[in-house]
Amino acid sequence: MVRPRARPHAPYPLRYIRALNNPNANRSIMPTQTMSRVEELLGADAQSLLSHQCKTIDKSSLNLPGTDFVDRCFVNSNRSPQVLRSLQALYGHGRLANTGYMSILPVDQGIEHSAAASFAPNPIYFDGENIVKLAMEGGCNAVASTYGVLGSVARKYAHRIPFIVKINHNELMTLPNKFDQVLFGTVESAWDMGAVAVGATIYFGSDESTRQISEIAEAFQLAHELGMATVLWCYLRNPGFKVDGKDYHTAADLTGQANHLGVTIQADIIKQKLPETNGGYNALNGYGKSHKKVYSDLTSEHPIDLCRYQVANCYMGRIGLINSGGASSGASDMAEAVRTAVINKRAGGQGLISGRKAFQRPMGEGVQLLNAIQDVYLDNKITI
């Protein structure tokens, strides 16, 4: 088994790292990130992010994460007992077990971006077994990857860490490149390999979105019938969302509506990019419908308030929002990941799904980065 190689200044001894994926471990022996460490990583943004009080959508309106989240938010839904069991398996595994928060390792970039672009920085991940090992060593709730990756090691690992099988992808070998999520397998195959959930991406706003919505809605219904949970990557994709040099693909109002469409087709967890701007509907003159109170009352320019609007569109947090960890930037990855985690948690979100920042570096460093994210959610001093 590949063991993470801790650098001399690694914050966690290996005996802690190897215990992180054990939900029955005594957490009192495991270190959590101190506030001073979080403040150091946040740098100049520390005061703004850690002391901000949201005055747009009050936290009392939200269905907040907690140990009883599945009982509180899903028991009265139309999800079957088998789906509830699968959801509890996701919320009950890894270092964040039974907190209501999630840390997921997603590695589907071998198709979405190309294997070369994704794995050349760290070639051990051409072998999908190391993807699963990183998720386990990193104490993640689950590992999300392709049919091929998870199917290649299913008998060895499906009972040791929850599998989320990504059922569709955008491939970039067509010339010229096109952006369209297409199915790469079947929901039944995911069930056969022991998956707890299936995941999918919809490019909302794209020319192909109508087909993708219908396709994935049907796939999610089948997954629920088989007892699996569902995770939806709610991404925007349309060149028209770029106006006068400004990119609105991560606008809070547009991504919020994408989230609302995602929960409508009964995704159990929504994955969305962190909002970086707002006012997409206003910039796209004549596009769609919004309301002036979205901008005057329900959002502000603060990143926590923008993210909270994303949470509100997930039935006020009844369906959990996990944000993307983003691309790897190198030395700043740790700080960027912790910043995103703080924003997501304080907005009322449920966690992070971070891939490239973790797997495009030595495994030991990837484990430390995943742990740093999880520490934000374990730190009771960082509040909603």
Coordinates of C-alpha atoms in Angstrom, one line a residue:
M1 CA 0.0 0.0 0.0
V2 CA 1.3 3.4 -0.9
R3 CA 1.8 5.5 2.2
P4 CA 1.9 9.3 2.2
R5 CA 5.3 10.7 2.6
A6 CA 5.2 13.5 5.2
R7 CA 7.6 16.4 4.7
P8 CA 9.7 17.4 7.7
H9 CA 7.2 20.2 8.5
A10 CA 4.1 18.1 8.0
P11 CA 1.5 19.2 10.6
Y12 CA 0.1 15.7 11.1
P13 CA 2.1 12.6 12.3
L14 CA 1.4 9.5 10.2
R15 CA -0.3 7.8 13.1
Y16 CA -3.0 10.5 12.8
I17 CA -3.2 10.3 9.0
R18 CA -3.7 6.6 9.0
A19 CA -6.6 6.9 11.5
L20 CA -8.5 9.6 9.7
N21 CA -10.6 7.3 7.5
N22 CA -11.8 5.4 10.6
P23 CA -15.2 6.9 11.7
N24 CA -14.9 5.1 15.0
A25 CA -11.5 6.6 15.9
N26 CA -11.2 8.8 19.0
R27 CA -11.1 12.3 17.5
S28 CA -9.8 13.7 20.8
I29 CA -6.3 12.3 19.8
M30 CA -6.5 13.9 16.4
P31 CA -5.3 17.5 16.0
T32 CA -7.6 20.1 14.4
Q33 CA -6.4 23.2 12.7
T34 CA -6.1 26.1 15.1
M35 CA -7.7 29.4 14.3
S36 CA -4.3 31.0 14.1
R37 CA -3.4 28.6 11.3
V38 CA -6.6 29.4 9.4
E39 CA -6.0 33.1 9.9
E40 CA -2.5 32.7 8.5
L41 CA -3.7 30.9 5.4
L42 CA -6.5 33.5 4.9
G43 CA -4.0 36.3 5.1
A44 CA -5.5 39.8 4.4
D45 CA -9.0 38.2 4.1
A46 CA -9.0 36.7 7.6
Q47 CA -10.9 39.5 9.3
S48 CA -13.5 39.8 6.6
L49 CA -14.2 36.1 6.2
L50 CA -14.1 35.0 9.9
S51 CA -16.1 37.9 11.4
H52 CA -18.6 38.6 8.7
Q53 CA -22.3 38.4 9.8
C54 CA -24.7 37.7 6.9
K55 CA -27.6 40.2 6.8
T56 CA -29.1 39.0 3.6
I57 CA -30.6 35.5 4.3
D58 CA -30.7 34.8 8.0
K59 CA -29.2 31.5 9.1
S60 CA -32.5 30.7 11.0
S61 CA -34.1 30.2 7.5
L62 CA -31.6 27.5 6.6
N63 CA -31.6 23.7 7.0
L64 CA -28.1 23.6 8.5
P65 CA -25.7 20.6 8.5
G66 CA -25.6 18.5 11.6
T67 CA -25.4 15.0 13.0
D68 CA -29.1 14.4 12.2
F69 CA -29.1 15.9 8.7
V70 CA -30.4 12.8 6.9
D71 CA -33.1 12.2 9.5
R72 CA -34.1 15.9 9.5
C73 CA -34.1 16.6 5.8
F74 CA -34.6 13.3 3.9
V75 CA -36.8 11.0 6.1
N76 CA -40.0 12.9 5.1
S77 CA -39.0 13.0 1.4
N78 CA -39.9 10.5 -1.3
R79 CA -36.4 8.8 -0.9
S80 CA -36.7 5.1 -0.2
P81 CA -35.1 3.5 2.9
Q82 CA -32.4 2.2 0.6
V83 CA -31.5 5.7 -0.6
L84 CA -31.5 6.9 3.0
R85 CA -29.1 4.2 3.9
S86 CA -26.8 5.2 1.0
L87 CA -27.0 8.9 2.1
Q88 CA -26.1 7.9 5.6
A89 CA -23.2 5.9 4.3
L90 CA -21.9 9.1 2.6
Y91 CA -22.4 11.3 5.6
G92 CA -21.2 8.7 8.0
H93 CA -17.7 7.9 6.6
G94 CA -14.3 9.4 6.9
R95 CA -12.9 12.1 9.1
L96 CA -16.1 14.2 8.9
A97 CA -18.3 11.2 9.7
N98 CA -21.7 12.1 11.3
T99 CA -21.0 15.9 11.3
G100 CA -23.3 16.7 8.5
Y101 CA -20.3 17.9 6.4
M102 CA -18.6 16.2 3.4
S103 CA -15.1 16.0 1.9
I104 CA -15.1 14.3 -1.4
L105 CA -12.2 13.5 -3.7
P106 CA -13.3 13.8 -7.3
V107 CA -11.0 12.5 -10.1
D108 CA -12.8 12.5 -13.5
Q109 CA -10.4 14.9 -15.1
G110 CA -8.7 12.2 -17.0
I111 CA -11.7 12.4 -19.4
E112 CA -12.9 15.9 -18.8
H113 CA -9.4 17.5 -19.3
S114 CA -7.3 14.6 -20.6
A115 CA -5.2 12.1 -18.7
A116 CA -2.0 13.9 -19.8
A117 CA -3.1 17.3 -18.5
S118 CA -4.4 15.8 -15.3
F119 CA -1.8 13.1 -14.3
A120 CA 1.5 14.2 -15.9
P121 CA 2.3 16.3 -12.8
N122 CA 2.0 13.1 -10.7
P123 CA 2.0 10.0 -12.8
I124 CA 1.1 7.5 -10.1
Y125 CA -2.5 8.6 -10.6
F126 CA -2.6 7.1 -14.1
D127 CA -3.3 4.0 -12.0
G128 CA -6.8 4.5 -10.6
E129 CA -6.0 2.5 -7.4
N130 CA -4.0 5.4 -6.2
I131 CA -7.0 7.7 -6.5
V132 CA -8.9 5.5 -4.1
K133 CA -5.9 5.2 -1.8
L134 CA -5.6 9.0 -1.7
A135 CA -9.3 9.4 -0.7
M136 CA -8.9 6.8 2.0
E137 CA -5.6 8.2 3.4
G138 CA -7.1 11.6 3.2
G139 CA -10.1 10.7 5.4
C140 CA -12.7 11.6 2.7
N141 CA -16.4 10.7 2.9
A142 CA -16.3 9.3 -0.6
V143 CA -14.3 9.0 -3.8
A144 CA -15.9 10.2 -7.1
S145 CA -14.5 8.9 -10.3
T146 CA -15.2 7.3 -13.7
Y147 CA -16.7 3.9 -14.4
G148 CA -13.2 2.7 -15.5
V149 CA -11.3 3.9 -12.4
L150 CA -13.8 2.6 -9.8
G151 CA -14.7 -0.5 -11.8
S152 CA -11.0 -1.5 -12.0
V153 CA -10.7 -1.8 -8.2
A154 CA -14.3 -2.3 -7.1
R155 CA -13.9 -5.7 -5.5
K156 CA -11.0 -4.5 -3.4
Y157 CA -12.4 -1.1 -2.2
A158 CA -16.2 -0.7 -2.7
H159 CA -16.8 -2.0 0.8
R160 CA -14.0 0.2 2.3
I161 CA -15.0 3.7 1.1
P162 CA -18.2 4.9 -0.6
F163 CA -18.0 5.0 -4.4
I164 CA -19.7 7.8 -6.4
V165 CA -19.6 6.7 -10.0
K166 CA -19.6 9.7 -12.5
I167 CA -21.9 8.5 -15.3
N168 CA -21.3 11.2 -17.9
H169 CA -18.4 13.3 -19.2
N170 CA -17.3 15.9 -21.7
E171 CA -14.6 14.4 -23.9
L172 CA -12.1 16.7 -25.7
M173 CA -10.9 14.5 -28.6
T174 CA -13.5 15.7 -31.1
L175 CA -12.0 18.2 -33.5
P176 CA -12.9 21.0 -33.2
N177 CA -13.5 20.6 -29.5
K178 CA -17.1 20.6 -28.3
F179 CA -18.6 20.8 -24.9
D180 CA -21.3 18.2 -24.3
Q181 CA -21.8 15.8 -21.4
V182 CA -22.6 12.4 -22.7
L183 CA -23.2 9.1 -20.9
F184 CA -20.3 6.7 -20.6
G185 CA -22.1 3.8 -19.1
T186 CA -25.2 2.8 -17.2
V187 CA -26.6 3.3 -13.7
E188 CA -27.1 -0.5 -13.4
S189 CA -23.3 -0.9 -13.9
A190 CA -22.6 1.5 -11.0
W191 CA -25.0 -0.4 -8.8
D192 CA -23.3 -3.7 -9.8
M193 CA -19.9 -2.4 -8.7
G194 CA -21.2 -1.5 -5.3
A195 CA -21.5 2.2 -5.7
V196 CA -23.3 4.2 -3.0
A197 CA -24.1 7.0 -5.4
V198 CA -24.0 8.2 -9.0
G199 CA -22.8 11.6 -10.1
A200 CA -23.4 13.6 -13.3
T201 CA -22.8 17.0 -14.8
I202 CA -25.3 19.2 -16.6
Y203 CA -24.1 22.2 -18.6
F204 CA -27.0 24.5 -17.8
G205 CA -27.5 27.2 -20.5
S206 CA -25.8 25.2 -23.2
D207 CA -27.4 24.2 -26.5
E208 CA -27.4 20.6 -25.2
S209 CA -28.9 21.3 -21.8
T210 CA -32.4 20.3 -22.5
R211 CA -31.3 16.8 -23.5
Q212 CA -28.9 16.6 -20.6
I213 CA -31.6 17.6 -18.1
S214 CA -34.0 14.9 -19.4
E215 CA -31.2 12.3 -19.6
I216 CA -29.9 12.8 -16.1
A217 CA -33.4 13.2 -14.5
E218 CA -34.2 9.7 -15.9
A219 CA -30.8 8.4 -14.7
F220 CA -31.3 9.8 -11.2
Q221 CA -34.8 8.3 -11.0
L222 CA -33.3 4.9 -11.8
A223 CA -30.5 5.4 -9.3
H224 CA -33.1 6.2 -6.6
E225 CA -35.1 3.1 -7.6
L226 CA -31.9 1.0 -7.1
G227 CA -31.2 2.6 -3.7
M228 CA -28.3 4.9 -4.7
A229 CA -27.9 8.6 -3.8
T230 CA -27.4 11.2 -6.5
V231 CA -24.8 14.0 -6.9
L232 CA -25.1 16.7 -9.6
W233 CA -22.3 19.0 -10.9
C234 CA -24.4 22.1 -11.7
Y235 CA -22.2 23.9 -14.2
L236 CA -23.0 26.8 -16.6
R237 CA -21.7 26.6 -20.1
N238 CA -22.5 29.2 -22.8
P239 CA -20.2 31.7 -24.6
G240 CA -23.0 34.2 -24.2
F241 CA -22.4 34.3 -20.4
K242 CA -19.3 36.4 -21.1
V243 CA -20.2 40.0 -21.6
D244 CA -17.8 42.9 -22.3
G245 CA -14.9 40.9 -21.1
K246 CA -16.5 39.8 -17.9
D247 CA -17.3 36.1 -17.2
Y248 CA -20.6 35.4 -15.5
H249 CA -20.3 31.6 -15.4
T250 CA -19.7 31.9 -11.7
A251 CA -22.3 34.6 -11.0
A252 CA -24.3 33.9 -7.9
D253 CA -27.7 34.6 -9.5
L254 CA -27.0 32.3 -12.5
T255 CA -25.4 29.5 -10.5
G256 CA -28.1 29.8 -7.9
Q257 CA -30.7 29.1 -10.6
A258 CA -28.7 26.2 -11.9
N259 CA -28.7 24.8 -8.4
H260 CA -32.5 25.2 -8.2
L261 CA -32.9 23.2 -11.5
G262 CA -30.5 20.6 -10.0
V263 CA -32.6 20.0 -6.9
T264 CA -35.7 20.0 -9.0
I265 CA -34.5 16.8 -10.7
Q266 CA -33.9 15.4 -7.2
A267 CA -30.2 15.6 -6.9
D268 CA -29.4 14.7 -3.2
I269 CA -26.2 16.7 -3.2
I270 CA -25.4 19.8 -5.4
K271 CA -21.8 20.5 -6.5
Q272 CA -21.2 24.1 -7.7
K273 CA -18.4 26.4 -8.3
L274 CA -17.9 29.1 -5.7
P275 CA -19.5 32.3 -6.9
E276 CA -17.1 35.0 -7.9
T277 CA -19.4 37.7 -9.1
N278 CA -23.2 38.5 -9.4
G279 CA -25.6 40.3 -11.7
G280 CA -25.5 37.8 -14.6
Y281 CA -29.2 38.3 -15.4
N282 CA -28.7 42.0 -15.5
A283 CA -25.6 41.8 -17.7
L284 CA -27.3 39.4 -20.2
N285 CA -29.9 42.0 -21.2
G286 CA -33.3 40.3 -21.9
Y287 CA -32.1 36.9 -20.8
G288 CA -34.3 35.0 -18.3
K289 CA -36.0 36.4 -15.3
S290 CA -34.7 37.7 -12.0
H291 CA -35.9 40.2 -9.3
K292 CA -34.4 43.4 -8.0
K293 CA -34.5 42.1 -4.4
V294 CA -32.0 39.4 -5.3
Y295 CA -29.4 42.2 -5.6
S296 CA -30.8 44.6 -3.0
D297 CA -31.9 42.2 -0.2
L298 CA -30.8 38.6 -0.8
T299 CA -27.1 39.1 -1.8
S300 CA -24.3 41.6 -1.3
E301 CA -20.8 41.8 -2.7
H302 CA -19.4 39.7 0.2
P303 CA -18.4 36.1 -0.9
I304 CA -20.2 34.5 2.0
D305 CA -23.5 36.2 1.1
L306 CA -23.0 35.2 -2.6
C307 CA -22.5 31.6 -1.5
R308 CA -25.5 31.7 0.8
Y309 CA -27.7 32.6 -2.1
Q310 CA -26.4 29.4 -3.8
V311 CA -27.4 27.5 -0.6
A312 CA -30.9 29.2 -0.6
N313 CA -31.5 27.9 -4.1
C314 CA -30.9 24.3 -2.8
Y315 CA -34.2 24.5 -0.9
M316 CA -32.6 26.6 1.8
G317 CA -30.0 23.9 2.4
R318 CA -32.4 21.0 2.6
I319 CA -30.2 19.6 -0.2
G320 CA -26.6 20.0 0.7
L321 CA -24.3 22.4 -1.3
I322 CA -20.7 21.4 -1.8
N323 CA -18.4 23.8 -3.6
S324 CA -15.6 23.1 -6.0
G325 CA -12.0 23.3 -4.8
G326 CA -10.9 24.6 -8.2
A327 CA -7.8 24.1 -10.3
S328 CA -4.4 23.6 -8.9
S329 CA -2.4 26.9 -8.7
G330 CA 0.7 25.5 -7.0
A331 CA 2.0 27.0 -3.8
S332 CA -1.2 28.8 -3.1
D333 CA -3.4 25.7 -3.2
M334 CA -3.6 25.2 0.6
A335 CA -4.6 28.8 1.2
E336 CA -7.2 28.8 -1.7
A337 CA -8.7 25.5 -0.4
V338 CA -9.1 26.7 3.2
R339 CA -10.5 30.0 2.0
T340 CA -13.2 28.2 -0.1
A341 CA -14.0 25.9 2.9
V342 CA -14.4 28.9 5.2
I343 CA -16.8 30.6 2.8
N344 CA -18.8 27.5 2.1
K345 CA -19.1 26.6 5.8
R346 CA -20.0 30.1 7.0
A347 CA -22.6 30.4 4.2
G348 CA -24.4 27.2 5.3
G349 CA -22.9 24.8 2.8
Q350 CA -21.9 21.2 3.5
G351 CA -18.4 20.8 2.3
L352 CA -15.8 20.8 -0.5
I353 CA -15.1 18.5 -3.4
S354 CA -11.4 19.0 -4.2
G355 CA -9.5 17.0 -6.8
R356 CA -6.6 18.6 -8.7
K357 CA -5.3 20.5 -5.7
A358 CA -4.9 17.1 -3.9
F359 CA -3.8 14.7 -6.6
Q360 CA -1.5 16.9 -8.6
R361 CA 1.1 16.7 -5.9
P362 CA 2.8 13.9 -3.8
M363 CA 0.3 11.8 -2.0
G364 CA 1.5 12.9 1.5
E365 CA 1.0 16.6 0.5
G366 CA -2.4 15.7 -1.0
V367 CA -3.5 14.1 2.3
Q368 CA -2.4 17.2 4.2
L369 CA -4.4 19.5 1.9
L370 CA -7.5 17.3 2.3
N371 CA -7.0 17.4 6.1
A372 CA -6.7 21.1 6.1
I373 CA -10.1 21.5 4.4
Q374 CA -11.6 19.0 6.8
D375 CA -10.2 20.9 9.8
V376 CA -12.2 23.9 8.8
Y377 CA -15.4 21.9 9.2
L378 CA -14.2 20.2 12.4
D379 CA -13.4 23.6 14.0
N380 CA -16.3 24.7 16.1
K381 CA -14.9 28.2 16.3
I382 CA -15.7 28.7 12.6
T383 CA -19.4 29.1 12.7
I384 CA -22.3 29.6 10.3

